[in-house]
Amino acid sequence: MANFDQGNGHSGWSAEVATVTLSLDGVITGWSEGARRLLGHRAPEVVGRAATDLLLGDGAPEATGLSLTGSQEWRGTAALRHRDGHRVEATLHAQPSLGGDGTARSFVVALSPGPDPTMVQWAFEQSSLALSTHATASGAWRRNAVARGGGEHAPGSGGERRAPAFAEEGFLRCVRRVADEGSPLRYECPAPEPTCAPGDTAAPLTSAHHRAWVIELWPVRDPGTGEVVGVGTAAFDNSDQHTARQRLALLQEAGARVGTTLNVTRTAQELADLAVPRLADFVSVDLLDSVLRGDEPVPGPVDAAVVLRRVAHQSAGEGEDVPEAAIDLGGVDTYPPFSPPARCLADGKPVLSGADDPDFAAWIAGHETRTARVVEFGIHSVMATPLRARGITLGVAVFSRVTGSPPFQPDDLILAEELAGRAAVGVDNARRYTRERTNALTLQRSLLPRDLPRQAAVEVAYRYLPAGTGAGVGGDWFDVVPLSGTRVGLVVGDVVGHGIHASATMGRLRTAVRTLADVDLPPDELLTHLDDLVMHLATDKEDTDPDEPYVVSGEIGATCLYAVYDPVSRVCTFASAGHVPPVVLLPDGTARVVELTPGPLLGVGGLPFECTELELPEGSLLAFCTDGLVEARDRDVGAGLERLCGALAGSVSSLEATCDAVLKALLPTSPSDDVALLLARTRALHADQVAAWSLPSDPAVVADARAQATRQLTAWGLEEAAFVTELVVSELVTNAIRYGAVPIGLRLIRDRTLICEVSDASNTAPHLRRARTYDEGGRGLHMVAQLTQGWGTRQGPQGKTIWAEQSLPAG
């Protein structure tokens, strides 16, 4: 028996070999132990018998091709009979044993189970698969022509002992594992770019030979002992499938990485970042200016020379710079009609071009900086792909390859077109969002107060920040409403939802609050009327258009906080409709949340609102806000209000600076919701600014009321206002005595204006009317309206108050 190692440079094989000695007439004269193990016969049983007795079939040597004539070596196959009768396929190799005269004296026949090892060798060498074997003892490799990379190494040469090119650490671990465990494995070896074919560890092949492989590994065992003596491998060319998977992976990644934000330039940059370096060495994205403004571009392709603005580019080079770029970010370039970008925009189809394209050469030559970049970096192949979505052209993406990279192929053009198409949808979504956001911001800013009205009760400052994310413009609002008697109404609210519909609803609610505040309703009654209005808006079918893209449903929800501060009594009355409570900072530096009786959201209906009164020292600071300031994903409203208290406690004297400090302390760089903040520092009217009298229900007291008012004006140095004030006091007191009920009161307030108030216990409000020629009354209020800056009526818990306001004399 002989053992031959396939990796030792010989042409033998690793298998058990049996030998039989034959005489020239075909009689068995010798029988080896290997022959006994192969066929089961002992030597005494077969020696002296004809060799043909062991053959199956016709039994003639000619039937097997065996010829023992002459002195020629012979090789062939035969079916032999085992001692127990079963068939044994064997390969026969006969060698003549020569005498001194050179003639054959006998034959030595080697019997090996299985096919002809030479045929096995031929099959190994000529296989279309990349086959190799590894001998565990010597560590040698044997590879066929495919595994050697096209047959550049002849069998038996030194190249046969080299490991395959895919013998990186992962593959070698698999080889060792198969040899140790004796179990087959599969290993996938994706080829790097550029790559080598299995069996070649020399320089990388050209792009045409970039391959990926799936490798099957199995243990090779000694048939006699069962010991693992080597590892066999078969590598299947998986290049097409690997390339297809790479393209699908890139497209799948594009769905996750491109269009992550509703920002036009960011979406364009995401396309450039994705394509480099996996598809191109340099990518630029240029868009029409109308796209950046959110306008609607002209439908269809773009004809003739086109002016585009560079919004994104990326390079495969090291560092953050993009040295290949001939146009800076934000720069404008005009593409001539024959250039690849203009051609793809005109046709609406991608264009593959390169150094061998005359139009490409003419385009490069027409721009000095672009010419220098092409020469410096060796840009030789480009793909221009239009960015088109929903029938409109947005811009163009240009993919380029430089020296050292292969030219683009048609398959690359298909991939680039698909990537550009997905990016175009993201760009168009961002453009549409930009348009909607701009319109909503314009509407919202037109509905929010630009300059707060002048009033004497509080000093105010405010901030409004739109959402910095893709949620859209919201419906947050605030307002300051001057009321009679130097009082002021402070309001802050938030409409549920985002977009133009929320902004429009916000405008309607703000207008309603102003209208109801002018009627001088208490805060709880004002919210009740506002709640009714929201319910009417929600059920108004004409208010919503089913084709309106911004309206999700006809339901409307909103929160609101309304407060009235009286600087005379220094009492602030609050009522809340599901809104965030305010925070008060007292003059001693103590900051706390105002405890309010919470009310339902506006639009719920049927539930009451309650007032909360709080007496405030002069100089107290009230902070009203929407939930966007105090609520976030990582904190609830309670924690946010505590942070607001802390920010106010450490605030500076200026309200404007305090607003900035609060926003900096509580808000991230890009808030996820709209934020409204209104700060109000209270003032107080002292005793020397207010004079009040209680009057009996007697017409004779009118003259005394005029006299008291005149004396008070003289004390204030307002003698010039005495004439008008006497007329106003006379008319209002007379009306209260004639039509009202006791108690009756007269109050004068001196601040930025002079205010005269007459109150009584009747709830019947007077109204202005035109008196006829012979009427004895009805002219008093008309005269008051003509002589004063304004007048009105407000209801109170115990009657009404009629007031008239006039400007103070100059100086």
mmCIF file with all atom_site columns, C-alpha atoms in Angstrom, residues 554-665:
data_model
loop_
_atom_site.group_PDB
_atom_site.id
_atom_site.type_symbol
_atom_site.label_atom_id
_atom_site.label_alt_id
_atom_site.label_comp_id
_atom_site.label_asym_id
_atom_site.label_entity_id
_atom_site.label_seq_id
_atom_site.pdbx_PDB_ins_code
_atom_site.Cartn_x
_atom_site.Cartn_y
_atom_site.Cartn_z
_atom_site.occupancy
_atom_site.B_iso_or_equiv
_atom_site.pdbx_formal_charge
_atom_site.auth_seq_id
_atom_site.auth_comp_id
_atom_site.auth_asym_id
_atom_site.auth_atom_id
_atom_site.pdbx_PDB_model_num
ATOM 1   C CA . GLY A 1 554 ? -63.105 69.434  11.613 1.00 0.00 ? 554 GLY A CA 1
ATOM 2   C CA . GLU A 1 555 ? -62.289 69.076  15.316 1.00 0.00 ? 555 GLU A CA 1
ATOM 3   C CA . ILE A 1 556 ? -60.637 72.020  17.051 1.00 0.00 ? 556 ILE A CA 1
ATOM 4   C CA . GLY A 1 557 ? -58.953 71.972  20.431 1.00 0.00 ? 557 GLY A CA 1
ATOM 5   C CA . ALA A 1 558 ? -57.207 74.806  22.214 1.00 0.00 ? 558 ALA A CA 1
ATOM 6   C CA . THR A 1 559 ? -55.954 75.916  25.605 1.00 0.00 ? 559 THR A CA 1
ATOM 7   C CA . CYS A 1 560 ? -56.085 79.454  26.951 1.00 0.00 ? 560 CYS A CA 1
ATOM 8   C CA . LEU A 1 561 ? -55.070 81.383  30.053 1.00 0.00 ? 561 LEU A CA 1
ATOM 9   C CA . TYR A 1 562 ? -56.686 84.778  30.627 1.00 0.00 ? 562 TYR A CA 1
ATOM 10  C CA . ALA A 1 563 ? -55.741 87.149  33.441 1.00 0.00 ? 563 ALA A CA 1
ATOM 11  C CA . VAL A 1 564 ? -56.901 90.649  34.376 1.00 0.00 ? 564 VAL A CA 1
ATOM 12  C CA . TYR A 1 565 ? -54.627 92.818  36.517 1.00 0.00 ? 565 TYR A CA 1
ATOM 13  C CA . ASP A 1 566 ? -55.935 95.915  38.321 1.00 0.00 ? 566 ASP A CA 1
ATOM 14  C CA . PRO A 1 567 ? -53.126 98.300  39.349 1.00 0.00 ? 567 PRO A CA 1
ATOM 15  C CA . VAL A 1 568 ? -55.456 100.117 41.754 1.00 0.00 ? 568 VAL A CA 1
ATOM 16  C CA . SER A 1 569 ? -56.220 97.062  43.898 1.00 0.00 ? 569 SER A CA 1
ATOM 17  C CA . ARG A 1 570 ? -53.042 95.171  42.809 1.00 0.00 ? 570 ARG A CA 1
ATOM 18  C CA . VAL A 1 571 ? -55.236 92.075  42.340 1.00 0.00 ? 571 VAL A CA 1
ATOM 19  C CA . CYS A 1 572 ? -54.738 89.752  39.385 1.00 0.00 ? 572 CYS A CA 1
ATOM 20  C CA . THR A 1 573 ? -57.637 87.471  38.458 1.00 0.00 ? 573 THR A CA 1
ATOM 21  C CA . PHE A 1 574 ? -56.820 84.283  36.503 1.00 0.00 ? 574 PHE A CA 1
ATOM 22  C CA . ALA A 1 575 ? -58.922 81.715  34.661 1.00 0.00 ? 575 ALA A CA 1
ATOM 23  C CA . SER A 1 576 ? -57.486 78.724  32.760 1.00 0.00 ? 576 SER A CA 1
ATOM 24  C CA . ALA A 1 577 ? -58.862 76.499  30.023 1.00 0.00 ? 577 ALA A CA 1
ATOM 25  C CA . GLY A 1 578 ? -56.462 73.576  30.298 1.00 0.00 ? 578 GLY A CA 1
ATOM 26  C CA . HIS A 1 579 ? -53.425 75.815  29.910 1.00 0.00 ? 579 HIS A CA 1
ATOM 27  C CA . VAL A 1 580 ? -50.030 75.753  31.601 1.00 0.00 ? 580 VAL A CA 1
ATOM 28  C CA . PRO A 1 581 ? -50.255 77.790  34.842 1.00 0.00 ? 581 PRO A CA 1
ATOM 29  C CA . PRO A 1 582 ? -48.209 80.999  35.135 1.00 0.00 ? 582 PRO A CA 1
ATOM 30  C CA . VAL A 1 583 ? -45.205 81.547  37.347 1.00 0.00 ? 583 VAL A CA 1
ATOM 31  C CA . VAL A 1 584 ? -44.865 84.589  39.610 1.00 0.00 ? 584 VAL A CA 1
ATOM 32  C CA . LEU A 1 585 ? -41.594 86.080  40.828 1.00 0.00 ? 585 LEU A CA 1
ATOM 33  C CA . LEU A 1 586 ? -42.152 88.258  43.895 1.00 0.00 ? 586 LEU A CA 1
ATOM 34  C CA . PRO A 1 587 ? -39.979 91.290  44.652 1.00 0.00 ? 587 PRO A CA 1
ATOM 35  C CA . ASP A 1 588 ? -38.207 89.360  47.443 1.00 0.00 ? 588 ASP A CA 1
ATOM 36  C CA . GLY A 1 589 ? -36.863 86.902  44.825 1.00 0.00 ? 589 GLY A CA 1
ATOM 37  C CA . THR A 1 590 ? -39.289 84.062  45.582 1.00 0.00 ? 590 THR A CA 1
ATOM 38  C CA . ALA A 1 591 ? -40.566 82.293  42.440 1.00 0.00 ? 591 ALA A CA 1
ATOM 39  C CA . ARG A 1 592 ? -43.501 79.889  42.499 1.00 0.00 ? 592 ARG A CA 1
ATOM 40  C CA . VAL A 1 593 ? -46.172 78.440  40.256 1.00 0.00 ? 593 VAL A CA 1
ATOM 41  C CA . VAL A 1 594 ? -49.562 80.103  40.614 1.00 0.00 ? 594 VAL A CA 1
ATOM 42  C CA . GLU A 1 595 ? -52.041 77.490  41.816 1.00 0.00 ? 595 GLU A CA 1
ATOM 43  C CA . LEU A 1 596 ? -55.101 77.724  39.576 1.00 0.00 ? 596 LEU A CA 1
ATOM 44  C CA . THR A 1 597 ? -58.318 75.767  39.437 1.00 0.00 ? 597 THR A CA 1
ATOM 45  C CA . PRO A 1 598 ? -57.807 73.897  36.153 1.00 0.00 ? 598 PRO A CA 1
ATOM 46  C CA . GLY A 1 599 ? -60.562 74.158  33.571 1.00 0.00 ? 599 GLY A CA 1
ATOM 47  C CA . PRO A 1 600 ? -61.343 71.981  30.549 1.00 0.00 ? 600 PRO A CA 1
ATOM 48  C CA . LEU A 1 601 ? -59.878 72.487  27.110 1.00 0.00 ? 601 LEU A CA 1
ATOM 49  C CA . LEU A 1 602 ? -61.722 74.882  24.849 1.00 0.00 ? 602 LEU A CA 1
ATOM 50  C CA . GLY A 1 603 ? -64.179 72.988  22.711 1.00 0.00 ? 603 GLY A CA 1
ATOM 51  C CA . VAL A 1 604 ? -65.246 70.465  25.358 1.00 0.00 ? 604 VAL A CA 1
ATOM 52  C CA . GLY A 1 605 ? -68.320 72.427  26.370 1.00 0.00 ? 605 GLY A CA 1
ATOM 53  C CA . GLY A 1 606 ? -70.688 72.099  29.323 1.00 0.00 ? 606 GLY A CA 1
ATOM 54  C CA . LEU A 1 607 ? -68.044 72.451  32.054 1.00 0.00 ? 607 LEU A CA 1
ATOM 55  C CA . PRO A 1 608 ? -67.464 75.587  34.150 1.00 0.00 ? 608 PRO A CA 1
ATOM 56  C CA . PHE A 1 609 ? -64.378 77.774  34.441 1.00 0.00 ? 609 PHE A CA 1
ATOM 57  C CA . GLU A 1 610 ? -63.336 79.232  37.784 1.00 0.00 ? 610 GLU A CA 1
ATOM 58  C CA . CYS A 1 611 ? -61.435 82.381  38.695 1.00 0.00 ? 611 CYS A CA 1
ATOM 59  C CA . THR A 1 612 ? -58.440 82.592  41.003 1.00 0.00 ? 612 THR A CA 1
ATOM 60  C CA . GLU A 1 613 ? -57.503 85.946  42.569 1.00 0.00 ? 613 GLU A CA 1
ATOM 61  C CA . LEU A 1 614 ? -54.002 86.801  43.691 1.00 0.00 ? 614 LEU A CA 1
ATOM 62  C CA . GLU A 1 615 ? -52.888 90.058  45.304 1.00 0.00 ? 615 GLU A CA 1
ATOM 63  C CA . LEU A 1 616 ? -49.459 90.998  44.013 1.00 0.00 ? 616 LEU A CA 1
ATOM 64  C CA . PRO A 1 617 ? -46.933 93.429  45.481 1.00 0.00 ? 617 PRO A CA 1
ATOM 65  C CA . GLU A 1 618 ? -45.812 96.161  43.138 1.00 0.00 ? 618 GLU A CA 1
ATOM 66  C CA . GLY A 1 619 ? -42.918 94.969  40.972 1.00 0.00 ? 619 GLY A CA 1
ATOM 67  C CA . SER A 1 620 ? -44.020 91.323  40.851 1.00 0.00 ? 620 SER A CA 1
ATOM 68  C CA . LEU A 1 621 ? -43.102 89.475  37.656 1.00 0.00 ? 621 LEU A CA 1
ATOM 69  C CA . LEU A 1 622 ? -45.677 87.230  35.955 1.00 0.00 ? 622 LEU A CA 1
ATOM 70  C CA . ALA A 1 623 ? -44.496 84.666  33.368 1.00 0.00 ? 623 ALA A CA 1
ATOM 71  C CA . PHE A 1 624 ? -47.066 83.258  30.932 1.00 0.00 ? 624 PHE A CA 1
ATOM 72  C CA . CYS A 1 625 ? -45.973 80.585  28.449 1.00 0.00 ? 625 CYS A CA 1
ATOM 73  C CA . THR A 1 626 ? -47.132 77.748  26.220 1.00 0.00 ? 626 THR A CA 1
ATOM 74  C CA . ASP A 1 627 ? -46.215 74.103  26.780 1.00 0.00 ? 627 ASP A CA 1
ATOM 75  C CA . GLY A 1 628 ? -43.471 74.237  24.146 1.00 0.00 ? 628 GLY A CA 1
ATOM 76  C CA . LEU A 1 629 ? -41.294 76.082  26.681 1.00 0.00 ? 629 LEU A CA 1
ATOM 77  C CA . VAL A 1 630 ? -41.693 73.800  29.694 1.00 0.00 ? 630 VAL A CA 1
ATOM 78  C CA . GLU A 1 631 ? -42.549 70.385  28.212 1.00 0.00 ? 631 GLU A CA 1
ATOM 79  C CA . ALA A 1 632 ? -40.170 68.087  26.333 1.00 0.00 ? 632 ALA A CA 1
ATOM 80  C CA . ARG A 1 633 ? -39.588 64.380  25.738 1.00 0.00 ? 633 ARG A CA 1
ATOM 81  C CA . ASP A 1 634 ? -37.194 64.159  28.662 1.00 0.00 ? 634 ASP A CA 1
ATOM 82  C CA . ARG A 1 635 ? -39.287 66.165  31.149 1.00 0.00 ? 635 ARG A CA 1
ATOM 83  C CA . ASP A 1 636 ? -42.939 66.758  32.029 1.00 0.00 ? 636 ASP A CA 1
ATOM 84  C CA . VAL A 1 637 ? -44.691 70.081  32.563 1.00 0.00 ? 637 VAL A CA 1
ATOM 85  C CA . GLY A 1 638 ? -44.082 70.019  36.317 1.00 0.00 ? 638 GLY A CA 1
ATOM 86  C CA . ALA A 1 639 ? -40.338 69.675  35.924 1.00 0.00 ? 639 ALA A CA 1
ATOM 87  C CA . GLY A 1 640 ? -40.353 72.345  33.243 1.00 0.00 ? 640 GLY A CA 1
ATOM 88  C CA . LEU A 1 641 ? -42.199 74.801  35.506 1.00 0.00 ? 641 LEU A CA 1
ATOM 89  C CA . GLU A 1 642 ? -39.633 74.171  38.249 1.00 0.00 ? 642 GLU A CA 1
ATOM 90  C CA . ARG A 1 643 ? -36.868 75.028  35.791 1.00 0.00 ? 643 ARG A CA 1
ATOM 91  C CA . LEU A 1 644 ? -38.781 78.145  34.770 1.00 0.00 ? 644 LEU A CA 1
ATOM 92  C CA . CYS A 1 645 ? -38.978 79.214  38.428 1.00 0.00 ? 645 CYS A CA 1
ATOM 93  C CA . GLY A 1 646 ? -35.237 78.721  38.733 1.00 0.00 ? 646 GLY A CA 1
ATOM 94  C CA . ALA A 1 647 ? -34.530 80.708  35.577 1.00 0.00 ? 647 ALA A CA 1
ATOM 95  C CA . LEU A 1 648 ? -36.711 83.591  36.763 1.00 0.00 ? 648 LEU A CA 1
ATOM 96  C CA . ALA A 1 649 ? -35.165 83.595  40.231 1.00 0.00 ? 649 ALA A CA 1
ATOM 97  C CA . GLY A 1 650 ? -31.770 84.179  38.689 1.00 0.00 ? 650 GLY A CA 1
ATOM 98  C CA . SER A 1 651 ? -32.975 86.734  36.154 1.00 0.00 ? 651 SER A CA 1
ATOM 99  C CA . VAL A 1 652 ? -31.626 90.219  35.618 1.00 0.00 ? 652 VAL A CA 1
ATOM 100 C CA . SER A 1 653 ? -33.546 93.465  35.943 1.00 0.00 ? 653 SER A CA 1
ATOM 101 C CA . SER A 1 654 ? -34.299 93.974  32.234 1.00 0.00 ? 654 SER A CA 1
ATOM 102 C CA . LEU A 1 655 ? -37.347 92.076  30.978 1.00 0.00 ? 655 LEU A CA 1
ATOM 103 C CA . GLU A 1 656 ? -35.797 91.689  27.520 1.00 0.00 ? 656 GLU A CA 1
ATOM 104 C CA . ALA A 1 657 ? -32.677 90.123  29.027 1.00 0.00 ? 657 ALA A CA 1
ATOM 105 C CA . THR A 1 658 ? -34.864 87.934  31.239 1.00 0.00 ? 658 THR A CA 1
ATOM 106 C CA . CYS A 1 659 ? -36.698 86.594  28.173 1.00 0.00 ? 659 CYS A CA 1
ATOM 107 C CA . ASP A 1 660 ? -33.407 85.631  26.555 1.00 0.00 ? 660 ASP A CA 1
ATOM 108 C CA . ALA A 1 661 ? -32.124 84.029  29.767 1.00 0.00 ? 661 ALA A CA 1
ATOM 109 C CA . VAL A 1 662 ? -35.289 81.931  30.160 1.00 0.00 ? 662 VAL A CA 1
ATOM 110 C CA . LEU A 1 663 ? -35.190 80.666  26.578 1.00 0.00 ? 663 LEU A CA 1
ATOM 111 C CA . LYS A 1 664 ? -31.508 79.815  26.864 1.00 0.00 ? 664 LYS A CA 1
ATOM 112 C CA . ALA A 1 665 ? -32.056 77.897  30.116 1.00 0.00 ? 665 ALA A CA 1
#
